[in-house]
JSON list of C-alpha atoms and ligand atoms in Angstrom, two decimals:
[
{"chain": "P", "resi": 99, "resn": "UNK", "atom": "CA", "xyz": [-3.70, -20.72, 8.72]},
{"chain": "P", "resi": 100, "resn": "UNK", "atom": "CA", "xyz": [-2.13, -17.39, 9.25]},
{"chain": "P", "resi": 101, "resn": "UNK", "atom": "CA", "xyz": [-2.36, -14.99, 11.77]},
{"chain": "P", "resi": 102, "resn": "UNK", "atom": "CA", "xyz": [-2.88, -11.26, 10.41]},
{"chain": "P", "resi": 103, "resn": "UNK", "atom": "CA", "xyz": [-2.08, -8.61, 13.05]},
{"chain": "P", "resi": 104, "resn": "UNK", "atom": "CA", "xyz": [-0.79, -5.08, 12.93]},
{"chain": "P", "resi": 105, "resn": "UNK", "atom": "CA", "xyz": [2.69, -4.33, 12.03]},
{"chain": "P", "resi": 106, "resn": "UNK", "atom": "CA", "xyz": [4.78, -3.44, 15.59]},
{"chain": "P", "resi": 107, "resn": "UNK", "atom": "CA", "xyz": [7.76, -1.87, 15.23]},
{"chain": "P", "resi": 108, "resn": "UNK", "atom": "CA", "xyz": [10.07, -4.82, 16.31]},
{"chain": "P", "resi": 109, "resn": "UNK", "atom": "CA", "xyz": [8.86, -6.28, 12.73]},
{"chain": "P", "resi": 110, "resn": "UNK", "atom": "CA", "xyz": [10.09, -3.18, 10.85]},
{"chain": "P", "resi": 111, "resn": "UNK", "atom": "CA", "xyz": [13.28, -5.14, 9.07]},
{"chain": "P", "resi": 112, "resn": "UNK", "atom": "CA", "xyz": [11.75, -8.09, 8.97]},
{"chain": "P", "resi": 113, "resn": "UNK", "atom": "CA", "xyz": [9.32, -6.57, 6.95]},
{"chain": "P", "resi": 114, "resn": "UNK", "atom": "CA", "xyz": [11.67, -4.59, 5.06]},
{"chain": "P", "resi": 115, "resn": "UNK", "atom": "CA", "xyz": [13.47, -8.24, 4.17]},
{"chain": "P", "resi": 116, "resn": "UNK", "atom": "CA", "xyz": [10.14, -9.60, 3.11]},
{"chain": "P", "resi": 117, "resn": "UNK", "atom": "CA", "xyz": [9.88, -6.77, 0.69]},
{"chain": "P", "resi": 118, "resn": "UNK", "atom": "CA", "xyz": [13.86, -6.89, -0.47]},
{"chain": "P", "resi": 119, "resn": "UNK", "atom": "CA", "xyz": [12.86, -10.61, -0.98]},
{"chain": "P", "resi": 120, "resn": "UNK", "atom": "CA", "xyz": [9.59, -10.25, -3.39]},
{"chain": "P", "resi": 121, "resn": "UNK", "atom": "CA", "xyz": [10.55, -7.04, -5.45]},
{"chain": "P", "resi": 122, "resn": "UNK", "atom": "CA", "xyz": [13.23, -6.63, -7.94]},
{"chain": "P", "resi": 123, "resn": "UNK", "atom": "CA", "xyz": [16.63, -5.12, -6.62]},
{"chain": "P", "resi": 124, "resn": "UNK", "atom": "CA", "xyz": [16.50, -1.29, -6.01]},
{"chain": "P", "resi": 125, "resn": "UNK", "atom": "CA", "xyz": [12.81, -1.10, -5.24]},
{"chain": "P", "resi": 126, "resn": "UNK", "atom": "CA", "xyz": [13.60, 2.41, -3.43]},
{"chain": "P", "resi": 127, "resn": "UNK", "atom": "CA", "xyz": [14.51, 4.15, -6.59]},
{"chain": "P", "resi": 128, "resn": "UNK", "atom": "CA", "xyz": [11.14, 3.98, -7.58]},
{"chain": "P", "resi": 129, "resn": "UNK", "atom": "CA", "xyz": [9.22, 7.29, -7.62]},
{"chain": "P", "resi": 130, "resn": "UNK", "atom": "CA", "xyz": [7.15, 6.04, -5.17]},
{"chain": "P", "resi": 131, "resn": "UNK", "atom": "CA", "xyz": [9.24, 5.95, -2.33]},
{"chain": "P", "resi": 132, "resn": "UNK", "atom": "CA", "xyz": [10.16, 9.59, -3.04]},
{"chain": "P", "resi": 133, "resn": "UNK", "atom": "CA", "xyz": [6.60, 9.95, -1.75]},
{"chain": "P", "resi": 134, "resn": "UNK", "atom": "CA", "xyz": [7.29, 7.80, 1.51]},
{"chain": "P", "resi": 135, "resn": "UNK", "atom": "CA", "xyz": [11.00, 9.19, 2.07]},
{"chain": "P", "resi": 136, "resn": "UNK", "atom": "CA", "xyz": [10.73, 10.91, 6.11]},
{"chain": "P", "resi": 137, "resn": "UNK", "atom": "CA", "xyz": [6.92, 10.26, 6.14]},
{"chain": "P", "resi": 138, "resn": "UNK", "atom": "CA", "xyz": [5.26, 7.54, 8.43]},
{"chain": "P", "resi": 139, "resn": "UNK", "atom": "CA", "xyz": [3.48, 4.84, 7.22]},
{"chain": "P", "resi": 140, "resn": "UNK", "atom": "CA", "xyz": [-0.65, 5.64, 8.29]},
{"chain": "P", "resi": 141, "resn": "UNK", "atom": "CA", "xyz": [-0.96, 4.35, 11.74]},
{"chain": "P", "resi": 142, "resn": "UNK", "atom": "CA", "xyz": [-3.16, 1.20, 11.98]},
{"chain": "P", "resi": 143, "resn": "UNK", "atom": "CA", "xyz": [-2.60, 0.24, 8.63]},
{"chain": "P", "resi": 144, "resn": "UNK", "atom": "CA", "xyz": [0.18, -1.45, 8.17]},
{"chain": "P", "resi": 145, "resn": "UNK", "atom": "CA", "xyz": [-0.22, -5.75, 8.95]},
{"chain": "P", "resi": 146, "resn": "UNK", "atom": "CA", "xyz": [1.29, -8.63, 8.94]},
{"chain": "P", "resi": 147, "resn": "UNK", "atom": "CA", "xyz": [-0.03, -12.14, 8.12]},
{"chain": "P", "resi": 148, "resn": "UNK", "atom": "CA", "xyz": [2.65, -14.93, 10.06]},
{"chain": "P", "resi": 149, "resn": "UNK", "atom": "CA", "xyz": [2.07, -19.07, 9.69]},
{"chain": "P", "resi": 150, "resn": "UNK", "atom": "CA", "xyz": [1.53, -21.32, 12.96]},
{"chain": "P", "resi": 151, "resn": "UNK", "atom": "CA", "xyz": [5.49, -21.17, 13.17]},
{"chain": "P", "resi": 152, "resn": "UNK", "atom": "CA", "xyz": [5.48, -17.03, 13.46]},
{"chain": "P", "resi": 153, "resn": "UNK", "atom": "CA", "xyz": [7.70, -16.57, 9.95]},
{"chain": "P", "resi": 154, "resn": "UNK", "atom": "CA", "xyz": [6.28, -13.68, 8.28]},
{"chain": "P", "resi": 155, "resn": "UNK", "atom": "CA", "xyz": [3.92, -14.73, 5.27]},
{"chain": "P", "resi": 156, "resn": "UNK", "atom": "CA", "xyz": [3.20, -11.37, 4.15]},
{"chain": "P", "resi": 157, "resn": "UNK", "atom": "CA", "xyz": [3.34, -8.04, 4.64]},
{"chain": "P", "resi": 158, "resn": "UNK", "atom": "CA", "xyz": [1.61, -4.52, 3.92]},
{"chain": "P", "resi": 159, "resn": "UNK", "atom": "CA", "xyz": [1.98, -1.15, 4.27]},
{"chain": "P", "resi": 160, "resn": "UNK", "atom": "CA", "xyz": [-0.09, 2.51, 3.31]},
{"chain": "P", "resi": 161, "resn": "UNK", "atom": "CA", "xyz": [1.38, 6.20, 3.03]},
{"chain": "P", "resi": 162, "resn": "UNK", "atom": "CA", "xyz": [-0.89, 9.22, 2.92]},
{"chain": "P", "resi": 163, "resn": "UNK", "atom": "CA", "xyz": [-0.64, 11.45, -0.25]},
{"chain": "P", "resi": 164, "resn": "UNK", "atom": "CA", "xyz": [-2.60, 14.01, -1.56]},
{"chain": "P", "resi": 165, "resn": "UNK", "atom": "CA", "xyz": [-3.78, 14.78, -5.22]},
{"chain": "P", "resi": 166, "resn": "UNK", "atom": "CA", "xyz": [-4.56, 18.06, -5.84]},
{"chain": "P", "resi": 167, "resn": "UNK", "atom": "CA", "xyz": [-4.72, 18.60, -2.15]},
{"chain": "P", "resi": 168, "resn": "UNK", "atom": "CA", "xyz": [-6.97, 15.96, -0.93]},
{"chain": "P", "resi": 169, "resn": "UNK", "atom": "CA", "xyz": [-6.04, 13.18, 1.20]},
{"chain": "P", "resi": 170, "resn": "UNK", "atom": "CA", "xyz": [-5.40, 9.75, -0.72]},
{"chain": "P", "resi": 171, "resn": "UNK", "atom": "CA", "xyz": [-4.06, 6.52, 0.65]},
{"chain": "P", "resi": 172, "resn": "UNK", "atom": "CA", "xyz": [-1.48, 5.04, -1.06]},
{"chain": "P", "resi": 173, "resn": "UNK", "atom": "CA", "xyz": [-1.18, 1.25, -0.95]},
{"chain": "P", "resi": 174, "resn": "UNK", "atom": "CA", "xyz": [1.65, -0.36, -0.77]},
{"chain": "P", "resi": 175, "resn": "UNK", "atom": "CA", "xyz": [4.28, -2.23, -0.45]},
{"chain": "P", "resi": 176, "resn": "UNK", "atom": "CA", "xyz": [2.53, -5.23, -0.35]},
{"chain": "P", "resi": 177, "resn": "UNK", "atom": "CA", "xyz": [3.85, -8.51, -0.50]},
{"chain": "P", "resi": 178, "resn": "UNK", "atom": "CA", "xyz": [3.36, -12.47, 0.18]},
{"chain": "P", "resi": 179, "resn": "UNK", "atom": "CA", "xyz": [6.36, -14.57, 0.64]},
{"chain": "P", "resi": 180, "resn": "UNK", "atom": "CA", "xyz": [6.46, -16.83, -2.94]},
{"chain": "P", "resi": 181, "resn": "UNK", "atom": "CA", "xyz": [6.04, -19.70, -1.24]},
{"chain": "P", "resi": 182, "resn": "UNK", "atom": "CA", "xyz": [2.76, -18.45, -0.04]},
{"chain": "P", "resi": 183, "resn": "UNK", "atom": "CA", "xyz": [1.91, -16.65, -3.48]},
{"chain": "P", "resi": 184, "resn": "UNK", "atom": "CA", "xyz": [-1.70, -17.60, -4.90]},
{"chain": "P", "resi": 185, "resn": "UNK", "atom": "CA", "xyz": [-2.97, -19.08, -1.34]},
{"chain": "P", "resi": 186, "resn": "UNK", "atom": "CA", "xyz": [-5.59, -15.72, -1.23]},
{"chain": "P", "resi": 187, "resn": "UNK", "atom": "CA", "xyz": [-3.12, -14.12, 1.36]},
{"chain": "P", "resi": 188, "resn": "UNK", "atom": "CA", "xyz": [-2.72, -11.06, -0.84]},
{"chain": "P", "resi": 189, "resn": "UNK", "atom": "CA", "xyz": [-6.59, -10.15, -1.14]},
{"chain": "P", "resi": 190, "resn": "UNK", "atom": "CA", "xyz": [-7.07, -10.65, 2.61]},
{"chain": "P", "resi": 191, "resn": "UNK", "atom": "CA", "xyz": [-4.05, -8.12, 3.62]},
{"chain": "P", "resi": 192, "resn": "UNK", "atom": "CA", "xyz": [-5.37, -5.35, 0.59]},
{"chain": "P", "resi": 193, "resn": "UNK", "atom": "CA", "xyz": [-9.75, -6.30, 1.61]},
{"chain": "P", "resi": 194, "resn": "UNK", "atom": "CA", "xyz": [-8.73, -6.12, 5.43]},
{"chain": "P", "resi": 195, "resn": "UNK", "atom": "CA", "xyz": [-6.40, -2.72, 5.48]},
{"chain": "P", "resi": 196, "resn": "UNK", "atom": "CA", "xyz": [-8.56, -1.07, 3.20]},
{"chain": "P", "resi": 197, "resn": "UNK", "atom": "CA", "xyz": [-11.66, -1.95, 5.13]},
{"chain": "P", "resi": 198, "resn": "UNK", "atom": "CA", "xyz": [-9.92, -0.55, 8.06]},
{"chain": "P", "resi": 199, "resn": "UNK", "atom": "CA", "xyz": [-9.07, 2.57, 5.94]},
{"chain": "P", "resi": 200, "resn": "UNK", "atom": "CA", "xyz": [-11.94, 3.37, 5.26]},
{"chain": "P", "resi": 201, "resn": "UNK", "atom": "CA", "xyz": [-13.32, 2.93, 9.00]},
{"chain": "P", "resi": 202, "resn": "UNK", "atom": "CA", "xyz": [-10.49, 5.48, 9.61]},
{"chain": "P", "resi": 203, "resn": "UNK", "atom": "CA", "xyz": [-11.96, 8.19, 7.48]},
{"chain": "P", "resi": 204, "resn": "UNK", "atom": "CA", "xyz": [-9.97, 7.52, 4.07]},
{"chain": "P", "resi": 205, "resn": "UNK", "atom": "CA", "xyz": [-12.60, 8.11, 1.28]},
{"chain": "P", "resi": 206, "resn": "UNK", "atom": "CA", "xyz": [-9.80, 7.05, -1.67]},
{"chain": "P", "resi": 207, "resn": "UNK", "atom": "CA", "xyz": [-6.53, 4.73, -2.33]},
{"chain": "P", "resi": 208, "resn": "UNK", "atom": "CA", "xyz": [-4.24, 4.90, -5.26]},
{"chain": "P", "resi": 209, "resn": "UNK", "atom": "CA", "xyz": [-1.16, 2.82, -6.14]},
{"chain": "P", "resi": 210, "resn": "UNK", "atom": "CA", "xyz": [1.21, 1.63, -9.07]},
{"chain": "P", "resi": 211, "resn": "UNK", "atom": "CA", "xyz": [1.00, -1.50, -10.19]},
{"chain": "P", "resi": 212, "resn": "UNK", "atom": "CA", "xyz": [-0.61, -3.98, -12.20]},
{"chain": "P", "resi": 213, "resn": "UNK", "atom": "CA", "xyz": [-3.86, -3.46, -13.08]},
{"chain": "P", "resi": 214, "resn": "UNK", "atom": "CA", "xyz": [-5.20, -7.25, -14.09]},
{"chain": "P", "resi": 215, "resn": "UNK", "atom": "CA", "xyz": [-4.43, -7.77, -10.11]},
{"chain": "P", "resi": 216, "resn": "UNK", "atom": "CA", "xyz": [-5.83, -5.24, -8.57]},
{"chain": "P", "resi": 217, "resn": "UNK", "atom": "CA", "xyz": [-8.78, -4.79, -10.99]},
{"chain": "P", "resi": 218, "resn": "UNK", "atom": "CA", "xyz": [-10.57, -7.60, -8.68]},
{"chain": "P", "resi": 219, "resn": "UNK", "atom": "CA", "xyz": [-10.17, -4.61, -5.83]},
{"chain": "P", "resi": 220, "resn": "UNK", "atom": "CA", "xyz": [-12.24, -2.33, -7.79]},
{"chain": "P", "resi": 221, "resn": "UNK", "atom": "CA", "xyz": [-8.97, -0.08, -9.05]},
{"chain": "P", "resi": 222, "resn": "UNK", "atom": "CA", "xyz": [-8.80, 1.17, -12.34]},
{"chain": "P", "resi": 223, "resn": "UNK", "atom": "CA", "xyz": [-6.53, 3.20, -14.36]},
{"chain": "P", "resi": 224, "resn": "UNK", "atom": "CA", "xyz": [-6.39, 7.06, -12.87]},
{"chain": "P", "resi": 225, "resn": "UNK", "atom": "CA", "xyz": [-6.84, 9.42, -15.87]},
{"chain": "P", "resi": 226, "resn": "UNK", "atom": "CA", "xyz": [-5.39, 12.58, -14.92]},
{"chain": "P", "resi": 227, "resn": "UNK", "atom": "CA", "xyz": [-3.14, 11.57, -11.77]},
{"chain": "P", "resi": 228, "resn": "UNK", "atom": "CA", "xyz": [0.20, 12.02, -12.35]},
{"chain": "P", "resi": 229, "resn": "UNK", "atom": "CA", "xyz": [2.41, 9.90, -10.36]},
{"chain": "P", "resi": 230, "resn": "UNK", "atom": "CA", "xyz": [6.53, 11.55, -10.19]},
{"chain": "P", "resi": 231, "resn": "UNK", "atom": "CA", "xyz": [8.55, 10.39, -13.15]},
{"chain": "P", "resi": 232, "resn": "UNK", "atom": "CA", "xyz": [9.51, 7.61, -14.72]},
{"chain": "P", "resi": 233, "resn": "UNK", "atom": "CA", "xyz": [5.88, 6.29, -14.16]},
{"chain": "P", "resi": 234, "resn": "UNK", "atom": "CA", "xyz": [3.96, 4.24, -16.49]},
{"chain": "P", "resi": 235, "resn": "UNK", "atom": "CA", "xyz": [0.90, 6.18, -16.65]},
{"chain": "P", "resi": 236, "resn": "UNK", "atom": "CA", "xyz": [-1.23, 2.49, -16.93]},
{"chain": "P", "resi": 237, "resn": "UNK", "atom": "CA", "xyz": [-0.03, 1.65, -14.02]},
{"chain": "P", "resi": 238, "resn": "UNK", "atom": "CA", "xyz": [-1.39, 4.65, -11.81]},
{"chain": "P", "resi": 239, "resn": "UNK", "atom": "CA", "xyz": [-4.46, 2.76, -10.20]},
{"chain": "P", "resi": 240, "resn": "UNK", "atom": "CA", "xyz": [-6.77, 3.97, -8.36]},
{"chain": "P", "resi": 241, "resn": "UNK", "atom": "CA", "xyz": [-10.45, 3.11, -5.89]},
{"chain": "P", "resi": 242, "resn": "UNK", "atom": "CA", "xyz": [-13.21, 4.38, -3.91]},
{"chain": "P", "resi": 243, "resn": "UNK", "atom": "CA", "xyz": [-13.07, 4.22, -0.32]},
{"chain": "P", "resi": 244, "resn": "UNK", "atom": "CA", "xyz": [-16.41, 6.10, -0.31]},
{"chain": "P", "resi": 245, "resn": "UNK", "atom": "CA", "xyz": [-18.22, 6.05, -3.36]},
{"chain": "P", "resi": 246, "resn": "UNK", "atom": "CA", "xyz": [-17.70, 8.62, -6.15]},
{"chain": "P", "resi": 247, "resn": "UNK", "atom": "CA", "xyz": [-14.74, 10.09, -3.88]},
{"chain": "P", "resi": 248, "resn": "UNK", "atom": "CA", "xyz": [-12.24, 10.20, -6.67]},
{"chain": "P", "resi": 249, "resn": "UNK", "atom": "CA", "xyz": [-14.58, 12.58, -9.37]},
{"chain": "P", "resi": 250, "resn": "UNK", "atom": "CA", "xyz": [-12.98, 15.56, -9.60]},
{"chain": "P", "resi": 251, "resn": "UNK", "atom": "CA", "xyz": [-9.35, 15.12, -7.85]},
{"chain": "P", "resi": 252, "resn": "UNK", "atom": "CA", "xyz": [-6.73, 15.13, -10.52]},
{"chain": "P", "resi": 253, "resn": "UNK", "atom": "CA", "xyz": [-3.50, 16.35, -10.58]},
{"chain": "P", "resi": 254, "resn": "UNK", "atom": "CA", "xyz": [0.27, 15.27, -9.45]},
{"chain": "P", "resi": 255, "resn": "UNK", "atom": "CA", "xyz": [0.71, 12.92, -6.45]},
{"chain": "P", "resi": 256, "resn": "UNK", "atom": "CA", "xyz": [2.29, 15.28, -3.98]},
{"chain": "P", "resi": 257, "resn": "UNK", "atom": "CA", "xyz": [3.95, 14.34, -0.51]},
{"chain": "P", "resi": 258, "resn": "UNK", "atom": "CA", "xyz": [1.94, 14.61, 2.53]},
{"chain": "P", "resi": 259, "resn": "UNK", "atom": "CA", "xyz": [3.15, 17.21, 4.30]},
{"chain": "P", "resi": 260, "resn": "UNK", "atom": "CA", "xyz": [4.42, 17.01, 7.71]},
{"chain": "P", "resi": 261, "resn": "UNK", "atom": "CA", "xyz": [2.02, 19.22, 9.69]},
{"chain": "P", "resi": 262, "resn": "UNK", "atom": "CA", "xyz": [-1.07, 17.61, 8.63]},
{"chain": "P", "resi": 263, "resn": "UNK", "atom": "CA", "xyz": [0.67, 14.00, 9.12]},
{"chain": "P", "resi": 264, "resn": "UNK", "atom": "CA", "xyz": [-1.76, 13.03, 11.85]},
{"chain": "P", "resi": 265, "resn": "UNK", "atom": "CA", "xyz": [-5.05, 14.10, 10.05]},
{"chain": "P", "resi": 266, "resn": "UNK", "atom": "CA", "xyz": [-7.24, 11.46, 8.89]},
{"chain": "P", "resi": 267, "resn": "UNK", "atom": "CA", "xyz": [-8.33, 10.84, 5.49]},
{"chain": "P", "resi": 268, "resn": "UNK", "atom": "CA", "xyz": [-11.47, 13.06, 5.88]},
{"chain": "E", "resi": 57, "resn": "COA", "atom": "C1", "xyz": [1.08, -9.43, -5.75]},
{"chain": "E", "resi": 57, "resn": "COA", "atom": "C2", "xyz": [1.04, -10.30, -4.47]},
{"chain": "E", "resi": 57, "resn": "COA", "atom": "C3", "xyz": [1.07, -9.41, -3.24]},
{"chain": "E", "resi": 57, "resn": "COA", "atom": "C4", "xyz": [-0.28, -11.08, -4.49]},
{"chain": "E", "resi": 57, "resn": "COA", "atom": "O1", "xyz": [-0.36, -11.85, -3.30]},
{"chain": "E", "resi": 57, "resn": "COA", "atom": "P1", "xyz": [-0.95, -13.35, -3.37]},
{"chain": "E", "resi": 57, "resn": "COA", "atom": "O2", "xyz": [-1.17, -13.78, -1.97]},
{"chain": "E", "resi": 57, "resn": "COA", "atom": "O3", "xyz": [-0.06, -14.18, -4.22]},
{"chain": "E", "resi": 57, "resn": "COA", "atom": "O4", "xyz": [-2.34, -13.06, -4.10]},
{"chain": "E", "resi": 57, "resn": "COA", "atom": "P2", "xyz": [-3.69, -13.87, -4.01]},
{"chain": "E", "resi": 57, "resn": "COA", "atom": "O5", "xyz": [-3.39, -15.30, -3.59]},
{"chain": "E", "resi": 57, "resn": "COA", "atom": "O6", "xyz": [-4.65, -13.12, -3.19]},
{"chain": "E", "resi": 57, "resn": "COA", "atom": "O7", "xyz": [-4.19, -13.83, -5.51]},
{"chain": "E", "resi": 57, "resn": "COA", "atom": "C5", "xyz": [-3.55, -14.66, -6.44]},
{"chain": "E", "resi": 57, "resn": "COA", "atom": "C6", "xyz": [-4.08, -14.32, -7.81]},
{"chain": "E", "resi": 57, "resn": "COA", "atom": "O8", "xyz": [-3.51, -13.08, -8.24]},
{"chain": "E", "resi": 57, "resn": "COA", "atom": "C7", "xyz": [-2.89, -13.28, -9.49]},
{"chain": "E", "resi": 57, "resn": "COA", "atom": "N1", "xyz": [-1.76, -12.34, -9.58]},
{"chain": "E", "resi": 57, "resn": "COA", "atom": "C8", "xyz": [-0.75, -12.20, -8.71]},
{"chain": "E", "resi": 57, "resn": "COA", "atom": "N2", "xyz": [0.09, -11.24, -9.16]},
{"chain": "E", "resi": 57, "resn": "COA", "atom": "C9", "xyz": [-0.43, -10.78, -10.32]},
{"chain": "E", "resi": 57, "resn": "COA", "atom": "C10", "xyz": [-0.03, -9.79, -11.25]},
{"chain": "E", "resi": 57, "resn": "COA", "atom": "N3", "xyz": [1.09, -9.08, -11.08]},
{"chain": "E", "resi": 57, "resn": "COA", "atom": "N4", "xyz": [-0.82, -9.59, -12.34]},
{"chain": "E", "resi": 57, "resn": "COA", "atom": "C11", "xyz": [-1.96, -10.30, -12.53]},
{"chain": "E", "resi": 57, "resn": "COA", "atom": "N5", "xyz": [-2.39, -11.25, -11.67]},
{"chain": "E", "resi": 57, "resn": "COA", "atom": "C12", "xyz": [-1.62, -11.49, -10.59]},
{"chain": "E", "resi": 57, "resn": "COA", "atom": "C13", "xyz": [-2.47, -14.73, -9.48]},
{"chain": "E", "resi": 57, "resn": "COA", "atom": "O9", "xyz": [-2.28, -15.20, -10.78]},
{"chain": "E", "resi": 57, "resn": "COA", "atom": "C14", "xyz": [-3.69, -15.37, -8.84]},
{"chain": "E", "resi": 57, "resn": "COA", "atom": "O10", "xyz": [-4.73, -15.44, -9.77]},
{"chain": "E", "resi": 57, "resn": "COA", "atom": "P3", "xyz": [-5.99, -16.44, -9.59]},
{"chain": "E", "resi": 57, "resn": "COA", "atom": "O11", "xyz": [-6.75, -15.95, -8.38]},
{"chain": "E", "resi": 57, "resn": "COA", "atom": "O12", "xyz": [-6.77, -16.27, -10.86]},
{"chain": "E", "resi": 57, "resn": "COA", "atom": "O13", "xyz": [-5.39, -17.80, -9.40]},
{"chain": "E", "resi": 57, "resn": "COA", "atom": "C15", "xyz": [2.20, -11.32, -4.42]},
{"chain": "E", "resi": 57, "resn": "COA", "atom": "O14", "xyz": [2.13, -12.13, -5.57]},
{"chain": "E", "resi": 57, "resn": "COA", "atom": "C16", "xyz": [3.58, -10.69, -4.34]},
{"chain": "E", "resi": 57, "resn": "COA", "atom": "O15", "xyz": [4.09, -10.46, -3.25]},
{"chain": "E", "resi": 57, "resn": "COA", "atom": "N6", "xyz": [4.21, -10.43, -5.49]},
{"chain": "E", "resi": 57, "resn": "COA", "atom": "C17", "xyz": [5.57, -9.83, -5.48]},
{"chain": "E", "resi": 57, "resn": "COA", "atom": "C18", "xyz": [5.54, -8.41, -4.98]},
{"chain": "E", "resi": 57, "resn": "COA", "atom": "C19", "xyz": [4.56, -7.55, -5.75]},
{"chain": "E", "resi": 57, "resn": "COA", "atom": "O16", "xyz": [4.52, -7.59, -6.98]},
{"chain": "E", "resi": 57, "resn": "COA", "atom": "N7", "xyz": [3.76, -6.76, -5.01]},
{"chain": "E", "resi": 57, "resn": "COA", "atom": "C20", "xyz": [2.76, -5.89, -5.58]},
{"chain": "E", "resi": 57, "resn": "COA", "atom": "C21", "xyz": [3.39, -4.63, -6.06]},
{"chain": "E", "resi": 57, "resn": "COA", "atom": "S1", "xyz": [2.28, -3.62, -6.96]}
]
């Protein structure tokens, strides 16, 4: 029923609309985008799902980070046009990028958000990360790309920084 492809950059605003559409107003004051502010999104990551018409359905995107100096993905935004909400378009954009993530080399992803979603993902809460204030520390989720690849990495979520930009997530 819809047709997920990667994200070109003549969909850039109409992505960005999606996104205005399904968050609450002033979505770029969160913290998080002061981790995506002059940074590209990772290349090949980034998808969009559109019905047999072409409208955009859904939409999602993935920054690189690192925690205490190792690469992390971090997921998001994601959304799903409400009148597509609860029609499994959501887990096929997070299962299919992060699949591809992790064919790409990225052994972890983190985000903020709610953890009875994304708990079906395999995120849990990330003791120990600390995501730029005013973060609710329950919301700081985190998963395995590669098994066991989040033991030991702790620390504040730090930008990626622009000469390593087009590493991989090794
Ligand atoms: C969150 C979102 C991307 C999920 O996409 P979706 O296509 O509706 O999700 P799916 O159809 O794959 O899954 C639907 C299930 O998730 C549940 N769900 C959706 N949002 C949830 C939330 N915030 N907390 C708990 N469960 C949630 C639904 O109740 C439904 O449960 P069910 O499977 O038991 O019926 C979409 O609802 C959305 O765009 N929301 C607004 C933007 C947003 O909050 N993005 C995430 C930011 S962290």
């Amino acid at each position: 029923m819809f047709r997920v492809e990667g994200e070109t950059a003549a969909d850039w605003w109409e992505v960005e609309a999606l996104f205005d559409l399904c968050f609450a107003p002033g979505r770029e004051a969160l913290s998080s985008y002061r981790l995506r502010d002059g940074i590209d999104p990772v290349d090949g990551l980034s998808f969009t799902a559109r019905d047999p018409q072409e409208i955009l359905a859904g939409a999602i995107r993935h920054w690189p980070v690192l925690v205490g100096g190792h690469a992390v993905l971090l997921l998001g935004p994601v959304a799903v046009h409400p009148t597509h909400q609860g029609e499994g378009l959501g887990a096929v954009l997070i299962q299919e990028s992060l699949a591809r993530g992790a064919t790409l080399g990225w052994k972890r992803v983190m985000l903020v958000g709610d953890r009875p979603y994304y708990a079906r993902y395999g995120f849990d809460v990330l003791a120990g990360v600390e995501m730029p204030p005013p973060t609710n520390p329950e919301r700081v989720l985190g998963a395995d790309l590669v098994p066991g690849s989040w033991t030991g990495v702790s620390g504040p979520v730090e930008r990626w920084p622009a000469e390593r930009w087009r590493m991989t997530g090794a």
